[in-house]
mmCIF file of N, CA and C in Angstrom:
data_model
loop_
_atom_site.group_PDB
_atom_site.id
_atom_site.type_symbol
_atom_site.label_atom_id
_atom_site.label_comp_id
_atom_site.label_asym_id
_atom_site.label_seq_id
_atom_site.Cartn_x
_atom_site.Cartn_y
_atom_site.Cartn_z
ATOM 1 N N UNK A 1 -70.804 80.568 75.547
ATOM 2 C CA UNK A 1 -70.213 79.782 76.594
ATOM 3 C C UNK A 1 -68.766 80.237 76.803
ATOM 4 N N UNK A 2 -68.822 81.103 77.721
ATOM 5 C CA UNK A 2 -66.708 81.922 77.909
ATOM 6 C C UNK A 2 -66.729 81.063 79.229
ATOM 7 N N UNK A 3 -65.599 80.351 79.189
ATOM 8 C CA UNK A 3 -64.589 79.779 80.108
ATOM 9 C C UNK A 3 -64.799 81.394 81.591
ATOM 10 N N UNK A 4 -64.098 80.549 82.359
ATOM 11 C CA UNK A 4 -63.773 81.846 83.570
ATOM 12 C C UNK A 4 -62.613 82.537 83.385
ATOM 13 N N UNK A 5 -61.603 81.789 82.680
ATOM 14 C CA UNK A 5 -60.479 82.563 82.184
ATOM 15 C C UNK A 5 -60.665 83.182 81.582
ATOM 16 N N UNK A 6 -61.298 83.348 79.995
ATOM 17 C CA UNK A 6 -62.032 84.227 79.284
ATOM 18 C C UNK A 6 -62.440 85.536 79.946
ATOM 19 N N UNK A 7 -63.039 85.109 80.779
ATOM 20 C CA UNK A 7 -64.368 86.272 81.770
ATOM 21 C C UNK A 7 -63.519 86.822 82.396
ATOM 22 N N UNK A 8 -62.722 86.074 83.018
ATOM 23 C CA UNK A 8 -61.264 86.934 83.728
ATOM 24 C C UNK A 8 -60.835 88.157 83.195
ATOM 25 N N UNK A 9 -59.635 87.561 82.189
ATOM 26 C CA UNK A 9 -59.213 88.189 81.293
ATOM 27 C C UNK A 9 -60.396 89.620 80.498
ATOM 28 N N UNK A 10 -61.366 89.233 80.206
ATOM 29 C CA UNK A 10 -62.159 90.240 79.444
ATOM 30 C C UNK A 10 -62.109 91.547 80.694
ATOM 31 N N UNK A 11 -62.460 90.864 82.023
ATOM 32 C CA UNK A 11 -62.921 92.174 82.869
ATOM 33 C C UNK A 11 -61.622 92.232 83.124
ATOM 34 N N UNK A 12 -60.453 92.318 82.655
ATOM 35 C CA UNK A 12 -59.184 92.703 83.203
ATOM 36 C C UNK A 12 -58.679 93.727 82.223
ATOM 37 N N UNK A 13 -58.810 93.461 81.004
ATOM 38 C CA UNK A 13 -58.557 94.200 79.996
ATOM 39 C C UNK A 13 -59.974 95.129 79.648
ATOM 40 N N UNK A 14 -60.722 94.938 79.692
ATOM 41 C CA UNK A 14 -61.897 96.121 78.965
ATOM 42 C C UNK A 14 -61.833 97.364 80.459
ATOM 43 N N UNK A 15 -61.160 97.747 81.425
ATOM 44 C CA UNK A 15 -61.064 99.128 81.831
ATOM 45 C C UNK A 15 -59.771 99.503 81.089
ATOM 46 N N UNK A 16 -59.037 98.728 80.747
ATOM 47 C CA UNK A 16 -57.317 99.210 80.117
ATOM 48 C C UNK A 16 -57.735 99.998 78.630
ATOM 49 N N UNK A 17 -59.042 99.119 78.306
ATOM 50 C CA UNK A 17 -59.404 99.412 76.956
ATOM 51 C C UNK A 17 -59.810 100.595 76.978
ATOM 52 N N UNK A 18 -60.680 101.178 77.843
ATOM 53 C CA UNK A 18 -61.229 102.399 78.074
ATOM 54 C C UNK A 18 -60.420 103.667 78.231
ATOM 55 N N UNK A 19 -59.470 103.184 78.786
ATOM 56 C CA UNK A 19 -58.531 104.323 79.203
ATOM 57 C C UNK A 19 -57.910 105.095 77.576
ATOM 58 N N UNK A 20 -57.722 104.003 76.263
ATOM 59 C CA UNK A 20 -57.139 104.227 75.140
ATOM 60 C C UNK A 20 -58.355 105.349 74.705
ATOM 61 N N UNK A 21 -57.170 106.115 73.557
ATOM 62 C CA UNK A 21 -57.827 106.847 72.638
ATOM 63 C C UNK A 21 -58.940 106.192 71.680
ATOM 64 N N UNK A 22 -60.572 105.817 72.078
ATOM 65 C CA UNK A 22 -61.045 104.906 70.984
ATOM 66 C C UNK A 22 -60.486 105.560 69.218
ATOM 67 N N UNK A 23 -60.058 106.715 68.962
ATOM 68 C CA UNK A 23 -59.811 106.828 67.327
ATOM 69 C C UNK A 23 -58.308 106.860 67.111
ATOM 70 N N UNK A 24 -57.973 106.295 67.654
ATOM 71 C CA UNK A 24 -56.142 106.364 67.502
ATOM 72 C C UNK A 24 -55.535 105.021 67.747
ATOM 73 N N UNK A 25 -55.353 104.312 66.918
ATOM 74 C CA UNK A 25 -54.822 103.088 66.906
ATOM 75 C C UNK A 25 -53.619 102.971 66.276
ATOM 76 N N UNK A 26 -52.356 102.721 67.163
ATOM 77 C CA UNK A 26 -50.858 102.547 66.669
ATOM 78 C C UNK A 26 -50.621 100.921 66.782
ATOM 79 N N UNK A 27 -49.439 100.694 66.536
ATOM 80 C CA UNK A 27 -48.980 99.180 66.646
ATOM 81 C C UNK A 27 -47.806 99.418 67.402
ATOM 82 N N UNK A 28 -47.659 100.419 68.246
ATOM 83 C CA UNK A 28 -46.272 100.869 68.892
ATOM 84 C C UNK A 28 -45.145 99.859 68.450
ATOM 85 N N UNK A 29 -44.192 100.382 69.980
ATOM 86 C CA UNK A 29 -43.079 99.600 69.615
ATOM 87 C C UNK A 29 -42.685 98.266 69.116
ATOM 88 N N UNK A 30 -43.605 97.704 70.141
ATOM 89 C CA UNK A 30 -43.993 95.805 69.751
ATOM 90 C C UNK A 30 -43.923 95.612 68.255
ATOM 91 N N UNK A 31 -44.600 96.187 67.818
ATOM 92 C CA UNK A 31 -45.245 96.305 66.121
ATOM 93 C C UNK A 31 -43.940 96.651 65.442
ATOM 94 N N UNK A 32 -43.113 98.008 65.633
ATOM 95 C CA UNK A 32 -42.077 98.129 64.842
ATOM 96 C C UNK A 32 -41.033 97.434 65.162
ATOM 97 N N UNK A 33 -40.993 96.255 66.464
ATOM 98 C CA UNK A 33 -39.933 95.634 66.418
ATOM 99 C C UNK A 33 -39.934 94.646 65.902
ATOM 100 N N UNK A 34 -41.478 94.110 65.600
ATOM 101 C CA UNK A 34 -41.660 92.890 64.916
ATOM 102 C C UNK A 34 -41.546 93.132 63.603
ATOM 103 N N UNK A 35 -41.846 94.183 62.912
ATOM 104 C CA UNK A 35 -42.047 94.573 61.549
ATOM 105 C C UNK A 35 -40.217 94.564 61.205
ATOM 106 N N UNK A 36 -39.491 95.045 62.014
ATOM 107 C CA UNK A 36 -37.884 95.185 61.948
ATOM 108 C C UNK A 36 -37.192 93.860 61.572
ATOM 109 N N UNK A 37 -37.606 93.135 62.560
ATOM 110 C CA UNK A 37 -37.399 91.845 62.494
ATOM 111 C C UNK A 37 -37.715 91.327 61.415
ATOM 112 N N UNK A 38 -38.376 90.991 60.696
ATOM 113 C CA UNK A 38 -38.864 90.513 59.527
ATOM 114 C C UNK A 38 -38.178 90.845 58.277
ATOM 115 N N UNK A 39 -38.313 92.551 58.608
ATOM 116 C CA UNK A 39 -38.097 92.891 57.085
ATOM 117 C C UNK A 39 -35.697 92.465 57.217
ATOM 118 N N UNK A 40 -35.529 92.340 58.524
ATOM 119 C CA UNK A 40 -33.958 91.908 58.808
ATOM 120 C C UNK A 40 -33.925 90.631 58.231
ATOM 121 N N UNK A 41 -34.875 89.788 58.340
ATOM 122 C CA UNK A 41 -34.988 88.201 58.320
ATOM 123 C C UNK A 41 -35.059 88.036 56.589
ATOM 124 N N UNK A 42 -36.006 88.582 55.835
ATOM 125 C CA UNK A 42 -36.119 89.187 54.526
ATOM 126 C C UNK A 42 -34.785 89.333 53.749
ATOM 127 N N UNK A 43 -34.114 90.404 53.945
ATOM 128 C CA UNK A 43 -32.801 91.012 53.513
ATOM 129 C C UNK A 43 -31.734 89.800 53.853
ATOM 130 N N UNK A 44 -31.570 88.953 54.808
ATOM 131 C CA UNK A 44 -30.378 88.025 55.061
ATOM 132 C C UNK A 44 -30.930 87.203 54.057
ATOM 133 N N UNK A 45 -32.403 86.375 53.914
ATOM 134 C CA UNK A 45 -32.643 85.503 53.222
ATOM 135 C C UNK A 45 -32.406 85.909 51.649
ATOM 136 N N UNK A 46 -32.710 87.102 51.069
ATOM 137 C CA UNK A 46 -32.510 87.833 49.734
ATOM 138 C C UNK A 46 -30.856 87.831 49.679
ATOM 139 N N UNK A 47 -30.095 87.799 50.519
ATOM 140 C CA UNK A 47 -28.416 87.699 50.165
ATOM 141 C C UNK A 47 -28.172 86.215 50.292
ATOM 142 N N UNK A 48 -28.427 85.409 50.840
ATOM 143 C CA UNK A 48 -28.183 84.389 51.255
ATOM 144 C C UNK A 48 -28.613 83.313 49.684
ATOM 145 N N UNK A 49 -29.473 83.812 49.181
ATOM 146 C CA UNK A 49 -30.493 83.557 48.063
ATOM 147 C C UNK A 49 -29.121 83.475 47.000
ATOM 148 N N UNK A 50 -29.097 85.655 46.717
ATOM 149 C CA UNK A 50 -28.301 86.062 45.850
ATOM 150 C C UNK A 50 -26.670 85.158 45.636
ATOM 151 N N UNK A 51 -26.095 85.096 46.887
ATOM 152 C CA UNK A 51 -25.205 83.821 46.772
ATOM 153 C C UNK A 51 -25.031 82.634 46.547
ATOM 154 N N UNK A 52 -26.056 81.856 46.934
ATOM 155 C CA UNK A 52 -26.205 80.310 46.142
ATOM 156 C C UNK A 52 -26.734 80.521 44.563
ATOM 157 N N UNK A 53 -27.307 81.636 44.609
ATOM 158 C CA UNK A 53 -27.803 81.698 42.941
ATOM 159 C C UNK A 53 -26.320 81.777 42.132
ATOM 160 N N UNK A 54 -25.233 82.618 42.450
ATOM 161 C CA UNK A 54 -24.034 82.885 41.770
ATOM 162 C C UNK A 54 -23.433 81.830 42.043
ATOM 163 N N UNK A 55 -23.292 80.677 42.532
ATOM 164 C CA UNK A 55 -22.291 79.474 42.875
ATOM 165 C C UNK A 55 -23.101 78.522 41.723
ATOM 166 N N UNK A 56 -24.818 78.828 41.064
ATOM 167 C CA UNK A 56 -24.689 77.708 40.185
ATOM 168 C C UNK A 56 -24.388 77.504 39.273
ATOM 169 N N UNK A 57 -23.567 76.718 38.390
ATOM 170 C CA UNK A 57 -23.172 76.373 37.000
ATOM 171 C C UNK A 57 -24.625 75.338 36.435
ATOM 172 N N UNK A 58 -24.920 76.265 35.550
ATOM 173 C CA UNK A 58 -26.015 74.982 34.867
ATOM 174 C C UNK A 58 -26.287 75.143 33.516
ATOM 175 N N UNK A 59 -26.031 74.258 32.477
ATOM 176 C CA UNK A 59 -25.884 74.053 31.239
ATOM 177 C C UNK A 59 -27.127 73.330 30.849
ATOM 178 N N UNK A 60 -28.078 74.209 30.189
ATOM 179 C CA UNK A 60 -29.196 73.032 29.787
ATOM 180 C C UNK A 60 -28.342 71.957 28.532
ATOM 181 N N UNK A 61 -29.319 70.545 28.933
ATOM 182 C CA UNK A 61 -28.792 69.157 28.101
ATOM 183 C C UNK A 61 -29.508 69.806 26.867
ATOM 184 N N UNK A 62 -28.820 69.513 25.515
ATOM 185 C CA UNK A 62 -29.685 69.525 24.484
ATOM 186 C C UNK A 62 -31.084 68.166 24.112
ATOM 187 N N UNK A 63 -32.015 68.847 23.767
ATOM 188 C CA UNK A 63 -32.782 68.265 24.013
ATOM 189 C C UNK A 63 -32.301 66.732 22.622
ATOM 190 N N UNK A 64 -33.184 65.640 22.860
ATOM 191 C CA UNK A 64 -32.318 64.142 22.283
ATOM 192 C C UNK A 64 -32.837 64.369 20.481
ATOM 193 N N UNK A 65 -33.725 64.984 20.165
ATOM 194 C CA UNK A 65 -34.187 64.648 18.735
ATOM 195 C C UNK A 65 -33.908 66.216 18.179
ATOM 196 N N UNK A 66 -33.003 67.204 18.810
ATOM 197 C CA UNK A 66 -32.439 68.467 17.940
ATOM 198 C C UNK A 66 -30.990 68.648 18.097
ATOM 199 N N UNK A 67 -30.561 67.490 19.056
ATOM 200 C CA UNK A 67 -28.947 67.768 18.960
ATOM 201 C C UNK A 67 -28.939 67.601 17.553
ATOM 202 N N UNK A 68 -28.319 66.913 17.204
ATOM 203 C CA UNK A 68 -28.025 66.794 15.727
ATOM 204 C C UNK A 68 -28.020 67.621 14.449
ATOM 205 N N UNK A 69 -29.571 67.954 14.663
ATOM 206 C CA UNK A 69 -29.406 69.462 13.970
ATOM 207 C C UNK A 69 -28.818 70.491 14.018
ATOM 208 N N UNK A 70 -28.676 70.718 15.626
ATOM 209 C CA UNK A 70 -28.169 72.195 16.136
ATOM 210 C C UNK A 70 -26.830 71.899 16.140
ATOM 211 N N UNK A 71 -26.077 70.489 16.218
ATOM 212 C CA UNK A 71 -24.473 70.647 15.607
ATOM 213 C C UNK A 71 -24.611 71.184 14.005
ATOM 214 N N UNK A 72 -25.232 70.549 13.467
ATOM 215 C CA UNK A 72 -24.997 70.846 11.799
ATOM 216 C C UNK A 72 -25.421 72.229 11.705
ATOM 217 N N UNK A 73 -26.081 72.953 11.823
ATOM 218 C CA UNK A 73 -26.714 74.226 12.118
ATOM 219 C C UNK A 73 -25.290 75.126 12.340
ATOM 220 N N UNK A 74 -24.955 74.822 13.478
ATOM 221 C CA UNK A 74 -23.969 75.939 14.143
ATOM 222 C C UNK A 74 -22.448 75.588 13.108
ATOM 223 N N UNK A 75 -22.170 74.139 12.476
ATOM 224 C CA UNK A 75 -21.125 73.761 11.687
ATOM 225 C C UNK A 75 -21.246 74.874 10.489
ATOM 226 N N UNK A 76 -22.490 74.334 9.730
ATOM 227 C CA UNK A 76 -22.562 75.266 8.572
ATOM 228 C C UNK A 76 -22.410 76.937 8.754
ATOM 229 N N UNK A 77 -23.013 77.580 9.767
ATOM 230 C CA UNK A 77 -22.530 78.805 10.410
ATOM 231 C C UNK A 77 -21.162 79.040 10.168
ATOM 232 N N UNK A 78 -20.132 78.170 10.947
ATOM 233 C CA UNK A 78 -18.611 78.347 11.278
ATOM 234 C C UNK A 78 -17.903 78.602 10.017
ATOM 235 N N UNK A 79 -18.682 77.228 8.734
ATOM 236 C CA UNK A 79 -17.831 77.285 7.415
ATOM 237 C C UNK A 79 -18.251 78.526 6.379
ATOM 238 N N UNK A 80 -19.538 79.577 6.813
ATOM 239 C CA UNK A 80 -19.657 80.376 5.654
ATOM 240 C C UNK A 80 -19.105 81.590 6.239
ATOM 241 N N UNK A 81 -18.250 81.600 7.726
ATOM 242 C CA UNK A 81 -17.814 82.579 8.575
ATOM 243 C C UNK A 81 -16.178 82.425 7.651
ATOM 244 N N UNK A 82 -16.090 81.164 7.991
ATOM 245 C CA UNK A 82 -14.404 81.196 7.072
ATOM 246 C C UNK A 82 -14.134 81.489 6.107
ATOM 247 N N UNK A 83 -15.053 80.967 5.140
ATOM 248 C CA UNK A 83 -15.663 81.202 3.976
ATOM 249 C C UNK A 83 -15.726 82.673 3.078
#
């Protein structure tokens, strides 16, 4: 069931089709301007990225049932350094 627009369109484009090389299929210019575009859109978002990544400061919290240890841990360290 094709619409008349469909049917339109098909017999409007299938002599254009004919005229092409059937074994040679490019994505011409259209294609490399869209492909340009992207890979531009890509590269701003990858810097744009790279900069908020360097603005964060983040300190993991020690977790609640090894603080304690890991002060005494790193203390005893300090005193056999002086030591």
């Amino acid at each position: 069931m094709m619409s008349a627009t469909s049917t339109l369109a098909m017999t409007h484009l299938v002599p254009l089709a004919k005229d092409l090389d059937e074994n040679k299929v490019t994505p011409g210019v259209l294609g490399f301007i869209v492909f340009a575009v992207i890979g531009a859109a890509v590269w701003l978002l990858m810097k744009s990225m790279n900069k908020h990544m360097k603005r964060v400061n983040f300190e993991e919290a020690p977790e609640p049932g090894k603080a304690p240890a890991a002060a005494s841990a790193e203390g005893t360290k300090s005193e056999e350094r002086t030591a």
